[in-house]
């Protein structure tokens, strides 16, 4: 009997087999980060940087994602993910994948990168390999700089196991009392206040026949380990083993019950600094089983939580080596260019204090009145565009009000300083500071208080929602009328990350956008229950429905004999409803290209479901962070940019804003950006149906297409147009 062919109507698009696991997909992303360290084409010190990023990413993954899964298991949660896994099953498969990744990184650093560093005159050596002169120096350095900071903590019936702080590096020490022959266990914390790597002075850098070493140093924990006798006088140090602990660091704030959200988050932050339950123990592979078991028992961990490391623990400290003055071992420096449209006001602004407007030339507002402006960071300057926009607004006597959202900003933020200046100049200034921005909560609290003290109206977000949107509204008096200027972006108002992340921003004075942002800020700061917007797609109000409607519209064009096309760039694709809508569009014949940097739970290339969907991820020098959404719409093309990914949290639990691009020239520019990224054959990875990724490589004699380098060249070439 011949089996009937499966039709679209009989396919259950909610079947777990059509979904990839969120956590495993994130691990695949972090492997692509690690691959930049594995890739011989990456400059040496940049390879160390990517190894450090890989480790830092893993720390956060354990502190938040693994910790959350462990809490679910402890609470008896049995709800399955869209791909059909229970929390306990996820922990098992994650552990298996993680061990392979950690082992690969460990092997890379110990047997490849360290040797490559030596070849460049950079010696990170083990204490046992030092000569006597070097040991004598480090012994004195220990006495003068390290010993006074250390606090050994005994573990016995009268001294309970000490609390091990989150992400701390420690030494487990076994000492023997020569009088009683009893052995005792003690913990010595490697202090974070000291550099992780102790550099030897220039005259002691020499290594065997190499007299040209530019840096020679030893891990701090090894210096401590070989001088432990000073901490335990009268005792015999039997053995010493490093270990590192990771704890649950997610915040848990009952917003509905908190009278003061700022105070509630401050209290939770104090808990984070101490740390909650342990979720991971990293330990040297040679650690004896009794010590291993004692640490597991005292930390409340099981075998699945323990990771054996053959080399150094805590490789995120490899960031240290980027300070070595070897530019030939790093990426070529990049200096963002001033967008051509803003170049006309550069000379005027350069001669002014704090960007005050001159009567001699155009200001940024006059340029925006002429046409919308698109800025593309880090290729185009953040300081000469977005920062200039806010700074000029702060000083402009015709500006009446400034309103903006602050999700993450830098510690010495010129953005915050501009808002304070605006308030001091008598303008109405309102800032929504999101206190729940993970791992930036403390920084945001400090700036929120400083803003309040300067007279800025500060709002701390909405109960139950995280404000993730990146928007600015400037209200300006011009003659007898009021005009509103806006910035709607994909990235944070942070001058530092604007040099590292790729983001887009629209500067405009279109009336409908100004009216929409006015309504949005009233929603954020007051009691407005705005349900519709003229132009903006706003989460959690209308964004999900509008996005799904546009996806279905493409499918209808195909069903009616036309063609459908969707290109979307984002950081993550997780939301099941969005994935189902994409599957349905693919079944209808819509050609879909997705550029998803990180997590992607959609399985491409499944016959009858997703054969019309292709997914790539781009990982390179800059962190891809912009969001762009293109819909062909039967030739009446629409394109959008904004702050939201297609994740449930973005669409349902965050305040997000996405704007349509109505300027034809900017729409064309965005389509060109998408096209260049889709053609990338250097930094792009193709997602396979099984969830793995294959890195693209130029075929035959085809030229290498590195999208980020192309954008840098385009930015530089734009300056030539001004000559």
XYZ file of C-alpha atoms in Angstrom:
723
model
C 0.000 0.000 0.000
C 1.443 3.383 -1.031
C 1.648 5.934 1.757
C -0.130 9.190 0.964
C 2.119 12.193 0.558
C 1.935 14.617 3.478
C 0.178 17.846 2.563
C 0.474 21.250 4.172
C -2.984 20.820 5.658
C -1.966 17.640 7.508
C 1.284 18.999 8.934
C 1.132 20.012 12.584
C 3.433 23.023 12.691
C 3.514 22.855 16.496
C 5.178 19.433 16.396
C 8.380 19.594 18.514
C 10.400 18.120 15.641
C 10.089 21.442 13.800
C 11.806 23.433 16.547
C 15.375 23.765 17.765
C 16.141 24.023 21.456
C 16.732 27.593 22.587
C 19.603 26.807 24.951
C 21.415 24.515 22.525
C 21.020 27.141 19.805
C 22.667 29.696 22.088
C 25.559 27.305 22.687
C 25.964 27.020 18.919
C 26.199 30.809 18.776
C 28.874 30.819 21.455
C 30.752 28.167 19.487
C 30.769 30.554 16.524
C 32.344 33.096 18.885
C 34.941 30.515 19.911
C 35.586 29.779 16.243
C 36.914 33.332 15.845
C 39.590 32.287 18.362
C 40.159 29.012 16.502
C 40.400 30.733 13.112
C 44.021 31.284 12.058
C 42.929 34.286 9.953
C 42.064 36.203 13.128
C 44.964 38.316 14.530
C 46.575 36.620 17.525
C 45.552 38.994 20.322
C 42.057 39.156 18.835
C 41.952 35.356 19.105
C 42.606 35.721 22.822
C 39.842 38.327 22.981
C 37.321 35.966 21.414
C 38.384 33.176 23.787
C 37.753 35.607 26.655
C 34.341 36.578 25.226
C 33.449 32.896 24.932
C 34.238 32.407 28.632
C 32.432 35.568 29.713
C 29.374 34.503 27.705
C 29.427 31.084 29.359
C 29.580 32.658 32.818
C 26.391 34.603 32.104
C 24.757 31.537 30.556
C 25.303 29.572 33.759
C 24.303 32.476 36.027
C 21.001 32.986 34.220
C 19.928 30.192 31.883
C 21.336 27.110 33.658
C 20.385 28.596 37.026
C 16.818 29.081 35.778
C 16.575 25.490 34.566
C 17.878 24.186 37.895
C 15.255 26.256 39.709
C 12.556 24.774 37.482
C 13.743 21.256 38.289
C 13.756 22.027 42.015
C 10.240 23.470 41.757
C 8.972 20.354 39.977
C 8.242 22.142 36.701
C 7.537 19.616 33.940
C 6.344 21.914 31.140
C 8.015 21.064 27.862
C 9.751 23.533 25.571
C 8.452 23.881 21.975
C 11.105 21.324 20.955
C 9.737 18.866 23.532
C 12.292 18.872 26.347
C 11.635 19.066 30.094
C 13.971 21.191 32.271
C 15.876 18.131 33.541
C 16.366 16.841 29.994
C 17.697 20.208 28.909
C 20.267 20.202 31.698
C 21.492 16.796 30.560
C 21.910 17.683 26.872
C 23.433 21.059 27.752
C 26.012 19.414 29.983
C 27.059 17.071 27.187
C 27.491 19.901 24.678
C 29.181 22.207 27.176
C 31.876 19.708 28.093
C 32.958 19.402 24.489
C 33.051 23.181 24.044
C 35.015 23.798 27.251
C 37.512 21.071 26.382
C 38.028 22.537 22.911
C 38.651 26.018 24.317
C 40.999 24.662 26.990
C 42.996 22.731 24.396
C 43.101 25.737 22.056
C 44.601 28.004 24.681
C 47.024 25.558 26.257
C 48.433 23.980 23.106
C 47.973 26.582 20.383
C 47.561 30.142 21.595
C 50.213 29.966 24.315
C 52.755 28.689 21.790
C 51.798 31.385 19.296
C 52.246 34.010 22.020
C 55.727 32.677 22.757
C 56.602 32.989 19.081
C 55.761 36.691 19.397
C 57.841 37.209 22.543
C 54.867 37.009 24.938
C 55.516 34.438 27.634
C 52.720 33.358 29.946
C 54.620 30.711 31.845
C 53.993 28.403 34.774
C 55.693 29.159 38.066
C 57.565 25.838 38.023
C 59.322 26.909 34.824
C 60.803 30.093 36.334
C 64.514 30.385 36.991
C 65.771 31.191 40.465
C 66.191 34.916 39.814
C 62.592 35.198 38.628
C 61.303 33.188 41.608
C 63.185 35.426 44.024
C 61.555 38.493 42.490
C 58.063 36.981 42.686
C 58.620 35.853 46.273
C 59.380 39.440 47.239
C 56.446 40.664 45.129
C 54.220 38.219 47.020
C 55.394 39.542 50.395
C 54.958 43.186 49.385
C 51.783 43.172 47.266
C 49.837 39.926 47.604
C 50.273 38.553 51.123
C 48.671 41.569 52.891
C 45.500 41.119 50.834
C 44.997 37.381 51.407
C 42.730 35.810 54.034
C 43.059 32.030 54.488
C 39.853 30.429 55.783
C 40.051 27.170 57.700
C 37.384 24.474 57.301
C 36.738 22.281 60.356
C 33.946 21.720 62.897
C 34.584 25.125 64.461
C 35.038 26.841 61.092
C 32.181 25.920 58.725
C 32.773 25.908 54.990
C 33.127 29.565 53.953
C 30.747 31.201 51.511
C 32.374 31.176 48.074
C 31.414 34.307 46.148
C 30.179 34.227 42.568
C 32.808 33.826 39.823
C 35.578 33.811 42.388
C 38.817 31.953 41.741
C 40.031 30.047 44.789
C 42.699 27.692 46.017
C 41.737 24.583 47.942
C 44.671 23.926 50.273
C 45.441 20.827 52.338
C 47.849 21.411 55.216
C 49.252 18.967 57.783
C 49.925 19.718 61.422
C 53.416 18.246 62.130
C 52.575 17.868 65.817
C 49.358 15.864 65.407
C 49.825 14.625 61.838
C 46.235 15.748 61.211
C 45.330 17.127 57.826
C 43.171 20.232 57.463
C 41.440 21.865 54.538
C 41.517 25.624 53.925
C 40.287 27.959 51.223
C 42.291 30.919 49.912
C 40.476 33.352 47.635
C 42.494 34.771 44.748
C 41.795 38.512 45.171
C 40.086 40.278 42.283
C 41.621 43.578 43.311
C 44.972 42.403 41.924
C 45.820 41.740 38.261
C 45.177 38.135 37.221
C 48.617 37.942 35.607
C 51.766 39.122 37.377
C 54.226 40.643 34.915
C 57.962 40.377 35.487
C 60.109 43.520 35.144
C 61.916 44.114 31.867
C 65.274 42.876 33.135
C 63.724 39.497 34.093
C 61.653 38.845 30.958
C 64.355 36.727 29.297
C 63.493 33.142 28.417
C 66.269 30.695 27.613
C 67.749 31.838 24.290
C 65.106 34.535 23.689
C 66.394 37.883 24.925
C 63.713 39.839 23.059
C 60.685 38.901 25.134
C 58.283 41.858 25.326
C 56.183 40.421 28.168
C 56.737 37.639 30.641
C 54.343 36.823 33.423
C 52.768 34.210 35.655
C 49.130 33.594 36.702
C 48.433 35.200 40.074
C 47.057 31.997 41.581
C 50.345 30.204 40.895
C 52.321 32.926 42.660
C 50.061 32.464 45.682
C 50.203 28.658 45.493
C 54.007 28.621 45.603
C 54.175 30.941 48.589
C 51.498 29.398 50.798
C 53.918 28.698 53.639
C 53.627 32.369 54.592
C 49.875 31.908 55.144
C 50.212 28.726 57.223
C 53.320 29.108 59.421
C 54.144 26.008 61.417
C 52.083 23.826 59.077
C 53.184 21.704 56.138
C 51.434 22.503 52.861
C 50.525 19.117 51.376
C 48.706 20.133 48.212
C 46.866 22.976 46.552
C 44.237 22.973 43.799
C 42.450 25.875 42.056
C 38.678 25.954 41.685
C 36.093 28.462 40.522
C 32.421 28.783 41.493
C 29.497 30.170 39.501
C 26.217 31.068 41.207
C 22.685 32.006 40.230
C 22.855 35.762 39.595
C 19.451 36.532 38.104
C 17.351 39.114 39.916
C 14.015 38.216 41.436
C 11.890 41.284 42.164
C 8.177 41.159 42.975
C 7.333 44.407 41.226
C 3.661 44.324 42.175
C 4.574 44.174 45.857
C 7.480 46.616 45.778
C 6.601 50.067 47.077
C 9.943 51.378 45.798
C 11.245 49.583 42.712
C 14.659 51.224 42.945
C 15.084 50.090 46.557
C 13.855 46.584 45.770
C 16.368 46.172 42.954
C 19.176 47.552 45.114
C 18.391 44.884 47.700
C 18.475 42.172 45.040
C 21.787 43.501 43.727
C 23.327 43.029 47.153
C 22.243 39.399 46.985
C 23.819 39.040 43.545
C 27.176 40.378 44.755
C 27.157 37.684 47.403
C 25.541 35.174 45.091
C 22.673 32.709 45.418
C 22.903 28.942 45.027
C 25.919 27.518 43.220
C 25.310 26.208 39.686
C 28.805 25.306 38.454
C 32.142 24.199 39.863
C 35.215 24.491 37.626
C 38.116 22.527 38.956
C 41.527 21.421 37.796
C 41.383 17.956 36.279
C 44.174 16.678 38.557
C 42.288 17.537 41.767
C 42.105 14.463 44.035
C 38.693 12.866 44.423
C 38.352 13.587 48.189
C 38.760 17.347 47.644
C 36.454 17.234 44.655
C 33.779 15.458 46.682
C 34.135 17.840 49.621
C 33.683 20.871 47.373
C 30.644 19.323 45.683
C 29.058 18.503 49.026
C 29.754 21.884 50.612
C 28.488 23.753 47.543
C 25.405 21.547 47.113
C 26.394 20.425 43.619
C 26.181 17.157 41.708
C 28.521 15.523 39.220
C 26.683 17.121 36.284
C 27.623 20.565 37.683
C 31.390 19.940 37.781
C 33.667 20.834 34.869
C 37.233 19.557 34.729
C 39.769 21.979 33.278
C 43.279 20.898 32.284
C 44.737 24.404 32.035
C 43.908 27.834 33.431
C 40.529 28.514 34.986
C 38.605 31.684 34.207
C 39.839 32.429 30.704
C 37.745 35.572 30.467
C 40.787 37.223 32.063
C 42.572 36.855 28.717
C 41.234 40.341 27.946
C 44.358 41.411 29.866
C 46.585 40.698 26.858
C 44.881 43.256 24.643
C 46.793 45.895 26.657
C 50.098 44.636 25.252
C 51.377 47.230 22.739
C 51.503 45.018 19.663
C 49.192 46.624 17.066
C 50.433 44.139 14.467
C 48.698 41.376 16.455
C 45.345 43.184 16.567
C 42.693 44.340 14.144
C 43.546 47.528 12.319
C 42.147 50.479 14.309
C 38.789 51.731 13.098
C 37.644 55.309 13.518
C 33.992 55.907 12.682
C 33.371 58.511 10.009
C 31.012 61.442 10.262
C 27.946 60.784 8.099
C 28.159 62.886 4.913
C 24.916 64.719 5.695
C 26.328 65.810 9.062
C 29.769 66.695 7.713
C 28.427 70.132 6.766
C 28.095 71.113 10.422
C 31.336 69.486 11.609
C 33.588 72.529 11.329
C 31.067 74.730 13.118
C 30.609 72.220 15.935
C 34.338 71.628 16.353
C 34.857 75.280 17.285
C 32.063 75.349 19.845
C 31.933 74.427 23.494
C 29.868 71.304 24.191
C 28.244 71.446 20.765
C 26.503 74.794 21.266
C 24.773 75.975 18.145
C 26.550 78.643 16.124
C 24.908 81.282 14.010
C 27.531 80.694 11.332
C 26.146 77.511 9.837
C 23.540 74.783 9.827
C 22.540 72.948 12.940
C 21.454 69.332 13.116
C 17.768 70.290 13.232
C 17.938 72.136 9.911
C 19.501 69.070 8.308
C 16.775 66.787 9.663
C 14.131 69.175 8.322
C 15.615 68.732 4.852
C 15.340 64.931 4.934
C 15.382 61.929 7.214
C 18.882 60.759 8.211
C 20.023 57.163 8.692
C 23.117 56.477 10.794
C 24.924 53.132 10.724
C 27.203 52.435 13.688
C 30.069 51.755 14.227
C 30.856 52.647 10.641
C 29.379 56.113 11.132
C 30.090 58.139 14.241
C 27.713 57.926 17.190
C 29.208 61.021 18.813
C 28.794 63.111 15.649
C 25.189 62.019 15.122
C 23.074 60.755 18.017
C 25.212 62.305 20.739
C 25.357 65.568 18.788
C 21.571 65.510 18.409
C 21.049 65.316 22.176
C 23.854 67.747 23.011
C 22.578 70.400 20.625
C 19.076 69.942 21.964
C 20.381 70.516 25.495
C 21.879 73.884 24.523
C 19.385 75.103 21.926
C 17.268 77.902 23.446
C 14.356 76.923 21.187
C 14.186 73.360 22.495
C 11.423 73.078 25.077
C 11.559 69.420 26.052
C 13.672 66.268 25.705
C 12.361 62.790 26.432
C 14.328 59.571 26.029
C 14.674 55.982 27.150
C 17.921 54.722 28.722
C 18.416 50.959 28.766
C 22.197 50.709 28.952
C 24.672 53.580 28.912
C 28.344 54.052 29.767
C 29.729 54.944 33.168
C 30.890 58.383 32.037
C 27.953 58.944 29.724
C 27.938 62.183 27.701
C 24.280 61.367 27.025
C 23.433 61.611 30.710
C 25.536 64.763 31.014
C 23.599 66.333 28.133
C 20.282 65.554 29.841
C 21.544 67.158 33.045
C 22.674 70.220 31.089
C 19.247 70.436 29.464
C 17.518 70.359 32.841
C 19.899 73.026 34.175
C 19.023 75.141 31.130
C 15.391 75.068 32.159
C 14.066 72.524 29.676
C 11.514 69.849 30.482
C 13.527 66.641 30.564
C 12.135 63.170 31.126
C 14.202 59.981 31.132
C 12.892 56.463 31.444
C 15.725 54.518 33.044
C 15.202 50.765 32.899
C 16.387 49.450 36.246
C 15.908 45.842 35.151
C 18.557 45.878 32.358
C 20.389 42.680 33.316
C 23.892 43.253 34.755
C 23.528 47.005 34.218
C 21.068 47.556 37.056
C 23.647 49.059 39.405
C 24.981 51.463 36.794
C 21.460 52.560 35.879
C 20.570 53.206 39.519
C 23.577 55.512 39.904
C 22.653 57.540 36.824
C 18.978 57.628 37.738
C 19.808 59.239 41.065
C 22.173 61.732 39.467
C 19.519 62.680 36.903
C 16.894 63.156 39.605
C 19.197 65.369 41.629
C 19.619 67.581 38.562
C 15.919 68.105 38.053
C 15.275 65.473 35.381
C 11.938 63.655 35.634
C 13.031 60.036 36.015
C 10.670 57.105 35.510
C 11.765 53.593 36.442
C 9.939 51.547 33.818
C 6.613 49.791 33.984
C 5.465 47.040 36.318
C 5.718 43.692 34.550
C 7.401 45.154 31.469
C 11.027 45.865 30.666
C 11.513 49.026 28.603
C 13.915 48.012 25.861
C 13.018 50.549 23.177
C 15.626 53.090 22.075
C 13.882 56.386 21.345
C 14.418 60.138 21.795
C 11.840 62.897 21.385
C 12.919 66.547 21.139
C 10.215 69.242 21.178
C 11.336 72.505 19.578
C 9.682 75.882 19.121
C 10.101 77.168 15.568
C 8.398 80.514 14.941
C 4.734 80.164 15.779
C 4.680 76.366 15.713
C 6.029 73.384 17.599
C 8.039 70.762 15.751
C 9.008 67.355 17.109
C 12.292 65.646 16.226
C 12.887 61.961 16.877
C 15.603 59.363 16.998
C 14.472 55.741 16.758
C 17.258 53.205 16.970
C 18.226 49.581 17.276
C 20.980 50.050 19.874
C 21.641 51.516 23.262
C 22.600 55.154 23.890
C 26.075 54.087 24.871
C 29.095 55.758 23.173
C 31.366 52.848 24.126
C 29.290 49.975 22.757
C 28.456 52.112 19.702
C 32.083 51.474 18.682
C 31.685 47.700 19.038
C 28.076 46.909 18.059
C 26.489 47.313 14.639
C 23.333 49.399 14.982
C 21.058 51.682 13.003
C 19.225 54.872 13.899
C 16.700 57.105 12.162
C 16.697 60.870 12.735
C 13.456 62.452 11.522
C 10.939 65.216 12.096
C 7.997 63.480 10.409
C 4.861 64.612 12.203
C 3.330 61.152 12.569
C 6.490 59.748 14.182
C 6.644 62.714 16.568
C 2.994 62.213 17.499
C 3.538 58.477 18.008
C 6.523 59.035 20.299
C 4.519 61.607 22.271
C 1.853 58.955 22.813
C 4.481 56.342 23.657
C 6.126 58.522 26.309
C 2.711 59.300 27.804
C 2.215 55.531 28.030
C 5.604 55.108 29.695
C 5.344 57.972 32.187
C 1.628 58.280 32.894
C -1.572 56.242 32.902
C -2.169 56.142 29.146
C -3.518 52.899 27.688
C -2.673 53.706 24.097
C -3.926 50.919 21.820
C -2.980 52.209 18.375
C -0.202 54.163 16.724
C -0.064 55.987 13.422
C 3.224 54.574 12.188
C 5.100 52.805 14.938
C 4.929 49.124 15.756
C 4.934 49.076 19.559
C 5.241 46.061 21.850
C 3.348 44.792 23.661
C 0.541 46.761 21.956
C 0.461 46.077 18.210
C 3.880 44.794 17.136
C 3.161 41.046 17.196
C -0.123 41.358 15.305
C 1.339 43.733 12.718
C 4.389 41.548 12.078
C 2.274 38.410 11.676
C -0.132 40.289 9.400
C 2.761 41.360 7.145
C 4.109 37.793 7.004
C 0.645 36.486 6.088
C 0.277 39.226 3.488
C 3.344 37.863 1.684
C 1.776 34.396 1.753
C -1.441 35.777 0.253
C 0.493 37.359 -2.599
C 1.882 33.893 -3.405
C -1.489 32.178 -3.133
C -2.943 34.764 -5.522
C -0.337 33.986 -8.156
C 2.225 36.607 -7.232
C 5.504 36.339 -5.386
C 6.433 36.820 -1.738
C 9.728 37.868 -0.197
C 10.813 38.473 3.395
C 14.281 39.410 4.621
C 14.685 39.933 8.352
C 17.784 40.648 10.435
C 17.672 40.258 14.197
C 19.584 38.963 17.199
C 17.311 36.040 18.028
C 14.275 34.130 16.699
C 12.504 32.183 19.434
C 8.782 33.033 19.526
C 6.730 29.953 18.444
C 3.923 32.021 16.915
C 6.353 33.965 14.738
C 8.059 30.722 13.686
C 4.718 29.104 12.818
C 3.795 32.154 10.726
C 7.104 31.886 8.852
C 6.512 28.164 8.237
C 3.060 28.920 6.826
C 4.527 31.605 4.562
C 7.202 29.181 3.363
C 4.536 26.599 2.590
C 2.767 29.224 0.474
C 5.957 29.819 -1.512
C 7.354 32.949 0.154
C 11.132 33.172 -0.189
C 12.508 34.004 3.253
C 16.054 34.963 4.211
C 16.798 35.419 7.894
C 19.980 36.918 9.319
C 19.914 35.812 12.962
C 23.099 36.456 14.928
C 22.328 34.302 17.965
C 19.524 31.961 18.982
C 17.330 30.553 16.202
C 14.686 27.969 17.113
C 13.387 27.667 13.533
C 14.515 24.653 11.518
C 15.168 25.660 7.896
C 15.124 23.368 4.893
C 12.371 20.923 5.950
C 10.430 19.707 2.921
C 6.833 20.857 3.040
C 7.516 23.157 5.978
C 10.561 25.404 5.618
C 12.334 24.583 2.344
C 11.900 28.228 1.319
C 13.608 29.552 4.466
C 17.348 30.136 4.704
C 19.063 31.300 7.893
C 22.536 32.719 8.277
C 24.434 34.066 11.269
C 27.218 36.629 11.006
C 29.862 36.719 13.726
C 32.878 38.961 13.359
C 34.846 41.895 14.681
C 31.703 43.876 15.559
C 28.711 42.414 17.373
C 25.762 42.342 14.985
C 22.967 44.114 16.844
C 20.759 45.942 14.330
C 17.229 44.797 13.468
C 15.868 45.244 9.931
C 12.616 43.831 8.518
C 11.867 43.845 4.774
C 8.579 42.804 3.103
C 8.203 42.810 -0.697
C 4.435 43.380 -0.500
C 3.738 42.765 -4.167
C 6.227 45.417 -5.223
C 5.000 48.063 -2.779
C 7.988 47.349 -0.547
C 8.055 48.066 3.179
C 11.102 48.119 5.422
C 11.398 48.696 9.159
C 14.094 49.113 11.804
C 13.819 49.020 15.591
C 14.760 47.492 18.914
C 12.856 44.186 18.928
C 13.861 40.635 18.123
C 11.282 37.962 17.344
C 11.341 36.588 20.872
C 8.371 36.184 23.178
C 9.960 38.492 25.716
C 10.388 41.269 23.121
C 6.902 40.959 21.685
C 4.955 40.367 24.905
C 6.987 41.381 27.964
C 8.962 44.410 26.816
C 8.236 47.892 25.559
C 9.730 47.994 22.056
C 9.384 50.294 19.062
C 9.931 49.592 15.367
C 9.552 52.316 12.766
C 8.734 52.113 9.068
C 11.199 53.778 6.707
C 9.326 56.135 4.411
C 12.309 57.840 2.785
C 12.986 55.976 -0.516
C 16.735 56.632 -0.424
C 17.060 55.255 3.106
C 14.882 52.253 2.220
C 17.207 51.532 -0.695
C 20.250 51.880 1.566
C 18.812 49.371 4.034
C 18.087 46.910 1.245
C 21.695 47.271 0.131
C 22.859 46.530 3.692
C 20.765 43.356 3.752
C 22.049 42.299 0.332
C 25.686 42.732 1.348
C 25.158 40.650 4.472
C 23.366 37.874 2.597
C 26.343 37.694 0.189
C 28.921 37.465 3.016
C 31.215 34.451 2.533
C 33.763 35.206 5.256
C 31.857 35.764 8.506
C 28.534 34.132 7.614
C 27.392 30.713 8.816
C 24.523 28.736 7.249
C 22.082 27.099 9.669
C 21.434 23.451 8.821
C 18.188 21.574 9.429
C 19.754 19.659 12.342
C 20.687 22.876 14.172
C 24.375 22.900 13.309
C 26.049 25.711 11.370
C 28.521 25.552 8.484
C 30.818 28.507 7.922
C 30.831 29.911 4.417
C 34.046 30.071 2.447
C 34.700 31.651 -0.959
C 34.105 29.080 -3.691
C 36.692 28.485 -6.407
C 38.179 31.841 -7.390
C 35.406 33.978 -5.956
C 36.479 37.039 -4.025
C 36.078 37.083 -0.250
C 33.029 39.097 0.795
C 33.412 40.288 4.382
C 30.300 42.373 5.059
C 31.763 44.324 7.965
C 34.882 45.246 5.982
C 32.675 46.262 3.059
C 30.693 48.595 5.333
C 33.925 50.130 6.629
C 35.094 50.734 3.062
C 31.730 52.222 2.113
C 31.938 54.601 5.073
C 35.415 55.754 4.043
C 34.375 56.055 0.402
C 31.482 58.317 1.435
C 34.033 60.884 2.587
C 35.409 61.036 -0.928
C 32.016 62.207 -2.152
C 32.506 65.402 -0.145
C 35.799 66.332 -1.776
